[in-house]
Coordinates of C-alpha atoms in Angstrom, one line a residue:
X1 CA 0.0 0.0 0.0
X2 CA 2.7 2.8 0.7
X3 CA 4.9 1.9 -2.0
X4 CA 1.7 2.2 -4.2
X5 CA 1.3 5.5 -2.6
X6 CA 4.5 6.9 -2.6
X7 CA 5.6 5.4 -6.5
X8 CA 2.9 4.1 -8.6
X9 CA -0.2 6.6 -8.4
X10 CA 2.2 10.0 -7.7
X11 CA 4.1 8.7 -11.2
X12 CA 1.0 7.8 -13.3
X13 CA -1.2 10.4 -11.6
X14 CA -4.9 9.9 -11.5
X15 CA -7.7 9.5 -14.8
X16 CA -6.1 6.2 -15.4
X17 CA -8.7 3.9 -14.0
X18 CA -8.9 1.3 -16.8
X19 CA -4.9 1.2 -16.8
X20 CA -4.6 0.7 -13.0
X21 CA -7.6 -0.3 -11.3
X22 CA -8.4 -3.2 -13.8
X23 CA -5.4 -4.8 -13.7
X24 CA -6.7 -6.9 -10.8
X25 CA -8.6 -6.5 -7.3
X26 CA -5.6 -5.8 -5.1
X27 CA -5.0 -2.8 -7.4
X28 CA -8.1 -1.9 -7.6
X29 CA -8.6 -2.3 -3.6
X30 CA -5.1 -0.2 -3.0
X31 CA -6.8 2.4 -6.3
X32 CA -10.2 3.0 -4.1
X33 CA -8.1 3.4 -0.9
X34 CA -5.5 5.7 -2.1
X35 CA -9.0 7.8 -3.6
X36 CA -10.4 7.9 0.1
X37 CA -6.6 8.9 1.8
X38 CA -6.8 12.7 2.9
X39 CA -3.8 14.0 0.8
X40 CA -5.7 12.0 -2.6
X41 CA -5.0 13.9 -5.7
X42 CA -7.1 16.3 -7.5
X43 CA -9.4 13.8 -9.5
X44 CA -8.5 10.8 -8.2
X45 CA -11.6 9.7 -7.3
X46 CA -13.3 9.5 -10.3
X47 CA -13.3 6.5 -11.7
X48 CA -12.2 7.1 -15.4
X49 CA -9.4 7.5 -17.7
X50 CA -8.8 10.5 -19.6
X51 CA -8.3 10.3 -23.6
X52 CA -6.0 13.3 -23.3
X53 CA -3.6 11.4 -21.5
X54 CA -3.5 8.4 -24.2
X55 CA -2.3 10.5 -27.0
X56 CA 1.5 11.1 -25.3
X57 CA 2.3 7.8 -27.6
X58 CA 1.0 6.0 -30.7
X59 CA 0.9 2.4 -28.0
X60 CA -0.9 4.7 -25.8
X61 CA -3.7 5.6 -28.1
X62 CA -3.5 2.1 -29.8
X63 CA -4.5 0.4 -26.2
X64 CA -7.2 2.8 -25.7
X65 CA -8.7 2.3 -29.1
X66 CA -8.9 -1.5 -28.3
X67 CA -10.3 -0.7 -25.4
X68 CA -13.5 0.9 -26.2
X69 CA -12.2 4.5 -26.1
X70 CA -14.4 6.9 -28.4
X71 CA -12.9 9.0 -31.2
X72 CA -12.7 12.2 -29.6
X73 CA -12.5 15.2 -32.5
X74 CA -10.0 17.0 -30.0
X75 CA -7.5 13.9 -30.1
X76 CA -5.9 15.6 -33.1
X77 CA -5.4 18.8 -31.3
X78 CA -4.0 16.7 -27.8
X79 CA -1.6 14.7 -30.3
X80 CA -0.6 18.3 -31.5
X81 CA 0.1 19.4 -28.0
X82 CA 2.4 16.8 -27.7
X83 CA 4.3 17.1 -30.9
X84 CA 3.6 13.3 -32.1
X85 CA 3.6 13.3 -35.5
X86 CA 3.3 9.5 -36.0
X87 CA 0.2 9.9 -33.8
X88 CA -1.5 12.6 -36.2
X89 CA -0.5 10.7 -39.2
X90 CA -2.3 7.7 -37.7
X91 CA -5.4 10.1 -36.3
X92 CA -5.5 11.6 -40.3
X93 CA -5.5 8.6 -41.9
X94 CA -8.1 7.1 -39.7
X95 CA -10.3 10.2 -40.6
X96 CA -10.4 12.1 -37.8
X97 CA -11.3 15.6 -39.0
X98 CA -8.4 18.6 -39.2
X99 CA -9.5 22.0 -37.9
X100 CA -7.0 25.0 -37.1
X101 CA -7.3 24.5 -33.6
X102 CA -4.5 21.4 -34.6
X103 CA -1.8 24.0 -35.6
X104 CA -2.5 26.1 -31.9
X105 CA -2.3 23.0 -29.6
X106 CA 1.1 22.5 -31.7
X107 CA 2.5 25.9 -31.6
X108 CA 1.2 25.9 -27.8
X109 CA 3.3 22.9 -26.9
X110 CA 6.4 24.3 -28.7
X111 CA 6.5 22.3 -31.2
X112 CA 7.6 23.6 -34.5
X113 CA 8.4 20.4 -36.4
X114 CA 5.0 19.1 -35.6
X115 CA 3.5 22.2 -36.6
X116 CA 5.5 22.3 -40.4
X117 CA 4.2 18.9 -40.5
X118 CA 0.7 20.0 -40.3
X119 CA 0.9 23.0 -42.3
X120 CA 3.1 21.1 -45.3
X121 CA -0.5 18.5 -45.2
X122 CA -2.8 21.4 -45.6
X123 CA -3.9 21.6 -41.9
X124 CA -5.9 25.2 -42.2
X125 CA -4.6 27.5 -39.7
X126 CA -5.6 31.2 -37.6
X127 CA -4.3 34.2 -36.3
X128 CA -4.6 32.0 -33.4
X129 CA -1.5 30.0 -34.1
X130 CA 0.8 32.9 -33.4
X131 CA -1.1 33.8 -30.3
X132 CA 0.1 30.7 -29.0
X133 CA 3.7 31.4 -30.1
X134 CA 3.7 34.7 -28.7
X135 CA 2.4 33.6 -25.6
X136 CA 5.4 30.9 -25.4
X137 CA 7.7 33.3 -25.7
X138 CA 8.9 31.2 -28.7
X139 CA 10.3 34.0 -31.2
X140 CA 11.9 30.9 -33.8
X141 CA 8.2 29.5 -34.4
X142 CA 6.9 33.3 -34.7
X143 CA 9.6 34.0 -37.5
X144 CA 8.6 30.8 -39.2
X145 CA 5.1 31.4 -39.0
X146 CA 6.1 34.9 -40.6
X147 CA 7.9 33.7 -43.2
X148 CA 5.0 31.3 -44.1
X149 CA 2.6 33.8 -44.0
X150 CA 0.5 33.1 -41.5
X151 CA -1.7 35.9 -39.6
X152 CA -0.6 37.7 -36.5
X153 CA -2.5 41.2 -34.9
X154 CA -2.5 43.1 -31.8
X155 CA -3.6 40.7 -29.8
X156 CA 0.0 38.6 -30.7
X157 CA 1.8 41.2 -28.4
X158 CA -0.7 40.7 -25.9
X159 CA -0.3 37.6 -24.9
X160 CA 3.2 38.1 -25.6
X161 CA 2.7 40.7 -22.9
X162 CA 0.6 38.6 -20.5
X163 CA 3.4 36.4 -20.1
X164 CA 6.4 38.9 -19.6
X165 CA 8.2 38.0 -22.7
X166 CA 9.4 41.2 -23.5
X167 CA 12.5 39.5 -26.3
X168 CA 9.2 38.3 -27.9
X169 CA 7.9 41.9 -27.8
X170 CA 10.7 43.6 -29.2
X171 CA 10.8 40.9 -32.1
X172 CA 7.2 41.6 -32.9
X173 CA 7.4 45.1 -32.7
X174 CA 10.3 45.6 -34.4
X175 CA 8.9 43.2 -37.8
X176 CA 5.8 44.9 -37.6
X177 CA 3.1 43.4 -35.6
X178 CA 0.6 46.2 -34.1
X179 CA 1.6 47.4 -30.7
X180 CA -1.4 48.9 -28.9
X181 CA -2.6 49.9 -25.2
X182 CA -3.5 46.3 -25.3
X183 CA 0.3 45.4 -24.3
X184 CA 0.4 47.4 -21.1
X185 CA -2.8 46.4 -19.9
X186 CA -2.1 42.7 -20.2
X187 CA 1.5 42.6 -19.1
X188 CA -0.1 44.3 -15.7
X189 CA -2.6 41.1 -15.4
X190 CA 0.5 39.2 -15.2
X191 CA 2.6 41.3 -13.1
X192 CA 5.0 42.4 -15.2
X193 CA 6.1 45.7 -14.3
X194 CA 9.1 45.9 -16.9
X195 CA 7.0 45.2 -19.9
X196 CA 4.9 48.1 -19.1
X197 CA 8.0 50.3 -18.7
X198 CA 9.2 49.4 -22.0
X199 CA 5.8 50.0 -23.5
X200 CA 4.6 53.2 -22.1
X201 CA 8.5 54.7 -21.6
X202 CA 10.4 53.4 -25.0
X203 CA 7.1 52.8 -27.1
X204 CA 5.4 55.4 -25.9
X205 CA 1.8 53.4 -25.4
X206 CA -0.7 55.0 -23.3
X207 CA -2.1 53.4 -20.3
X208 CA -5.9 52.5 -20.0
X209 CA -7.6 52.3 -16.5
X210 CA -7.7 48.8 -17.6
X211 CA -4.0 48.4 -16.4
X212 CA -5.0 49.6 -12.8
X213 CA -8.0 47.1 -12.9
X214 CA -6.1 43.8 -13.8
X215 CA -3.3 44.9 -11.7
X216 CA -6.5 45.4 -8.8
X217 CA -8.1 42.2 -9.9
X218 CA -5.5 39.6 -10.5
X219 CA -3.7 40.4 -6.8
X220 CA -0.6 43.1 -7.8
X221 CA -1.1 45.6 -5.0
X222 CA 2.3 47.6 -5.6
X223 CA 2.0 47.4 -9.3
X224 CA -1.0 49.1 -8.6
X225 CA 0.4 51.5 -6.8
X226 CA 3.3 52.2 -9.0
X227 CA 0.7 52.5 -12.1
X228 CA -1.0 55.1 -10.0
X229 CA 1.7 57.0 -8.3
X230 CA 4.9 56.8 -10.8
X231 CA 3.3 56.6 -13.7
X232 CA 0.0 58.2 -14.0
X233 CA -2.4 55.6 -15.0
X234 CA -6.0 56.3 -15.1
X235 CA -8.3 53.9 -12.8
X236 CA -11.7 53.8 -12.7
X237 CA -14.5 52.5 -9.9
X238 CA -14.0 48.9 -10.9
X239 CA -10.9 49.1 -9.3
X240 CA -12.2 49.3 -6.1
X241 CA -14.9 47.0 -6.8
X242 CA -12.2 44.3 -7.8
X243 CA -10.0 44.9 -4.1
X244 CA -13.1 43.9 -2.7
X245 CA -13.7 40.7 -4.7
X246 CA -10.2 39.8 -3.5
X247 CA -10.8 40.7 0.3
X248 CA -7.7 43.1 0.2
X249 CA -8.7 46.0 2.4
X250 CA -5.8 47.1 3.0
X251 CA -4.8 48.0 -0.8
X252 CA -9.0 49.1 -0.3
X253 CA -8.4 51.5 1.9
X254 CA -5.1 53.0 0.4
X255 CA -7.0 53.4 -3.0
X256 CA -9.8 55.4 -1.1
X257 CA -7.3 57.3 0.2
X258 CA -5.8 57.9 -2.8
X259 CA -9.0 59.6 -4.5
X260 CA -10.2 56.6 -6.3
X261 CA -13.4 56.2 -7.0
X262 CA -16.4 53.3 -5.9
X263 CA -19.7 52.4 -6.6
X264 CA -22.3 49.7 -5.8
X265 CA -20.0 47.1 -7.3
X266 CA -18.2 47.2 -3.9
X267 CA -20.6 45.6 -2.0
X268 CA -21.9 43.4 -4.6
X269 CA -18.2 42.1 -5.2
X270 CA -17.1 42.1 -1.2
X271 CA -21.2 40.2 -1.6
X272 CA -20.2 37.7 -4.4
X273 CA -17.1 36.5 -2.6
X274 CA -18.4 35.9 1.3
X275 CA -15.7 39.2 2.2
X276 CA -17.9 40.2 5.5
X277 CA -15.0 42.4 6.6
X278 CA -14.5 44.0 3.5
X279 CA -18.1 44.7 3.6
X280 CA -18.6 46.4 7.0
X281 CA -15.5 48.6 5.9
X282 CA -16.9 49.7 2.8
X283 CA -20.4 50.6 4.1
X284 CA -19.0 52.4 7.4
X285 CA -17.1 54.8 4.9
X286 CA -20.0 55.8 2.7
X287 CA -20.6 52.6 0.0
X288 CA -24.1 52.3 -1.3
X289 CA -25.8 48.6 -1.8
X290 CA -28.8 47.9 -3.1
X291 CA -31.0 44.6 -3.3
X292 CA -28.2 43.1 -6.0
X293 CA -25.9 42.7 -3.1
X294 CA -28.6 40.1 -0.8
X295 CA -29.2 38.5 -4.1
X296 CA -25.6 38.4 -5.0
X297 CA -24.9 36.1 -1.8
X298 CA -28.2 34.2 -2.1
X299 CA -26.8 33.1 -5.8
X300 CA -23.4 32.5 -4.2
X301 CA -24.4 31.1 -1.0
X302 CA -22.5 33.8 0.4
X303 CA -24.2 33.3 4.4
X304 CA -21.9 35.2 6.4
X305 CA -22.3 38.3 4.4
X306 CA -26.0 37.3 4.2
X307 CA -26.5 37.6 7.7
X308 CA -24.7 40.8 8.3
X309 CA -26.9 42.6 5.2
X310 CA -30.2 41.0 6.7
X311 CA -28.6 42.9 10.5
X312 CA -27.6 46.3 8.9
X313 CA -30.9 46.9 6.5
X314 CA -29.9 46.0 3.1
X315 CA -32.6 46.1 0.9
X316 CA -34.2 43.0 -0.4
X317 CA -36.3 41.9 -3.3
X318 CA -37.2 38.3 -1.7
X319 CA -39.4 37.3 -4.8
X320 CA -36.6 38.0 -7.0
X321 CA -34.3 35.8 -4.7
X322 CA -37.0 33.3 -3.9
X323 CA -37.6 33.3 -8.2
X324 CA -33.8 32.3 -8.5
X325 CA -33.6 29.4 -5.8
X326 CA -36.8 27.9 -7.3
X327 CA -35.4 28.0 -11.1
X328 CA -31.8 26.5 -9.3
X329 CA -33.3 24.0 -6.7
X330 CA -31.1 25.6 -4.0
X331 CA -33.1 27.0 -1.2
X332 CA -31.0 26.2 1.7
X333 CA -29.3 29.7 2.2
X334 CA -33.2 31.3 2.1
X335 CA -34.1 28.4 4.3
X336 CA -31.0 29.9 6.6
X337 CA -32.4 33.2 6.4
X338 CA -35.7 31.9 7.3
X339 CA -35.0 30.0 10.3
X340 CA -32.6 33.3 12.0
X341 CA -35.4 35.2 12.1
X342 CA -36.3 36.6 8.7
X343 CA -39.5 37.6 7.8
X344 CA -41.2 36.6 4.4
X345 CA -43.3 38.9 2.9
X346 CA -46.8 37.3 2.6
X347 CA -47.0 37.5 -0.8
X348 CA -44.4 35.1 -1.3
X349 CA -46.9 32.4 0.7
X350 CA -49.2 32.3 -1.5
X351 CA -48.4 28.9 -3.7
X352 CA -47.6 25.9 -2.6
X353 CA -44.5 25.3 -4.4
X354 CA -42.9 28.5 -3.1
X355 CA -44.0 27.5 0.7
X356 CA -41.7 24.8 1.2
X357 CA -39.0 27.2 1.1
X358 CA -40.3 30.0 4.0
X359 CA -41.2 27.1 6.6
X360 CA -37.4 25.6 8.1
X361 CA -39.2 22.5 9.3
X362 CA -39.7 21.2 5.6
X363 CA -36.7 20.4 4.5
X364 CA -36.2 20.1 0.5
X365 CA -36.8 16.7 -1.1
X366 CA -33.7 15.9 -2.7
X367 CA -34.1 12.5 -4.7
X368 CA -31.3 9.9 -4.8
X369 CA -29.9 8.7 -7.3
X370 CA -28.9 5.3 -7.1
X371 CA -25.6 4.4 -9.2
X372 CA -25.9 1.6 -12.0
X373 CA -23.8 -1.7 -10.5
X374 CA -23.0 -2.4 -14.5
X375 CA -22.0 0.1 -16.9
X376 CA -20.4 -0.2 -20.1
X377 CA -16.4 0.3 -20.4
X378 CA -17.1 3.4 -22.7
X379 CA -18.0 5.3 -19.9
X380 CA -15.3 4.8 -18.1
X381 CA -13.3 7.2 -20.6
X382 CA -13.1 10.8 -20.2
X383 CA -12.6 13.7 -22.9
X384 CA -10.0 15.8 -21.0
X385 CA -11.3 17.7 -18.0
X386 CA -14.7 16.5 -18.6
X387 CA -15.7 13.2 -16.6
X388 CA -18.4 10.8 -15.7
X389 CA -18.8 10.4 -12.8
X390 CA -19.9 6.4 -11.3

């Protein structure tokens, strides 16, 4: 059992049920125990085997086929990921339809032989192939793809930019790919402080107040800071309403502080994300809310902030909340609110569906569903992410 632990499942990882778990009942008994251990990876539990993860080999894909796997239409882009031409050739031959999201997983996994392969075959291509380049950082495929003519546009040096490749950047710029306000505001979602001071100081690209928002949004509190103080950018009230999202008072209260502006998105963010403390703050120093924030957490199950609206006077709409949990089946935070003292309007008695809801002592019916003891071998495969569950 711990050498299983500690070698076998870490090395494989899990979606490899058929490979594993089948082979016979003391690996399947150590497969079901490792699922239920505490420190279990991420997807462990489900009982299924991803197609993705057959296309790293042509023997891979090859066992998969003869057992049961379906034809996936993606398998051409994961073999492209990988850079496996034999498996493509095989995937091609077989039928499997080309598209031009084949030549992005390629130029997204870095691989440029796999990608002249493609393109020498007639696999159609996109701007989007050179996104994928740029985003790499991967300035040999982008002066191929140049040279073969394929399409690039200003969205190239973004995602050059989200990543911080700034050699990428210099290479696009200087061979004639469009450098807009795009580049700034994207390298500041990633953090990257000296792409921004190429672009705005040497390129002379203007800073949106979308800079100071994904710098707010995506957790760069001194970038913000420097966009604001050192170099002038413009931020809007969606900056503060993204600090609040994130539960950062602190860089909150220094943007107040520092003239920015706010609006109901504050509380509907601080609302959205269960940030009670962020909440209190914001309406002790002047931030309206409206009945969008109580609906806000009774869509996101947001209690604690629930509870402190319903004890500070936040306006609610109940049949617009009530109208939501009925459409979702999820009345357990207005069941919450009912049972701490809430009062329904009567209005919202009046059918019988709806009453249920109001009255604590009638719980929801939830049916169970009971899983099939047999199911065919097909559905223990898995396209990608997506799984069934058994």
């Amino acid at each position: 059992m711990d050498a299983w632990r500690e070698h076998i499942l870490p090395y494989l990882g899990p979606r490899r049920y058929l490979q594993l778990a089948t082979v016979c009942r003391n690996w399947k008994a150590h497969w079901l125990a490792a699922a239920n251990a505490p420190n279990a990876p991420p997807g462990h539990t489900e009982c299924t085997t991803a197609a993705e993860l057959m296309c790293g080999s042509l023997e891979l894909w090859l066992w998969a086929l003869s057992h049961d796997c379906p034809k996936y239409a993606k398998a051409l882009e994961w073999a492209a990921g990988e850079g496996r031409t034999d498996m493509l050739e095989l995937l091609m031959d077989s039928g499997v339809t080309c598209n031009k999201e084949t030549c992005e997983s390629a130029a997204a996994g870095g691989h440029l032989c796999a990608l002249q392969w493609l393109r020498a075959r007639g696999v159609p291509w996109s701007v989007e192939t050179a996104h994928a380049a740029a985003a790499r950082g991967d300035v040999s495929m982008l002066k191929w793809i140049k040279e073969a003519g394929g399409a690039w546009s200003k969205v190239t040096c973004a995602c050059a930019a989200d990543e911080g490749h700034l050699h990428a950047l210099k290479w696009l710029d200087a061979n004639g790919c469009p450098l807009t306000e795009l580049t700034p505001t994207r390298a500041a979602s990633g953090g990257h402080r000296h792409v921004i001071e190429w672009a705005v100081l040497e390129r002379g690209i203007p800073l949106l107040p979308a800079a100071c928002l994904n710098a707010a949004r995506c957790g760069f509190p001194d970038l913000l800071k420097w966009l604001r103080l050192e170099m002038g950018a413009p931020w809007e009230a969606s900056v503060c309403a993204a600090l609040a999202g994130r539960g950062d008072l602190e860089t909150l209260q220094w943007a107040r502080a520092n003239g920015a502006p706010w609006d109901g998105g504050v509380c509907n963010n601080a609302a959205l994300n269960d940030r009670v403390a962020v909440l209190a703050w914001a309406r002790a120093n002047g931030a309206v809310w409206s009945e969008e924030t109580v609906y806000t957490c009774v869509r996101h199950d947001s209690v604690a902030c629930l509870r402190w609206c319903l004890e500070n006077g936040c306006p609610v709409d109940w049949e617009l909340c009530l109208r939501w949990a009925k459409g979702e089946g999820r009345p357990h935070v207005l069941m919450w609110a009912r049972s701490n003292g809430t009062s329904w309007p009567r209005k919202q008695c009046v059918h019988v569906h709806m009453c249920v809801w109001p009255r604590p002592e009638v719980p929801p019916v939830v049916p169970v569903q009971t899983p099939p003891c047999r199911v065919q071998m097909r559905l223990h495969w898995a396209e990608g992410l997506v799984k069934h569950r058994l």
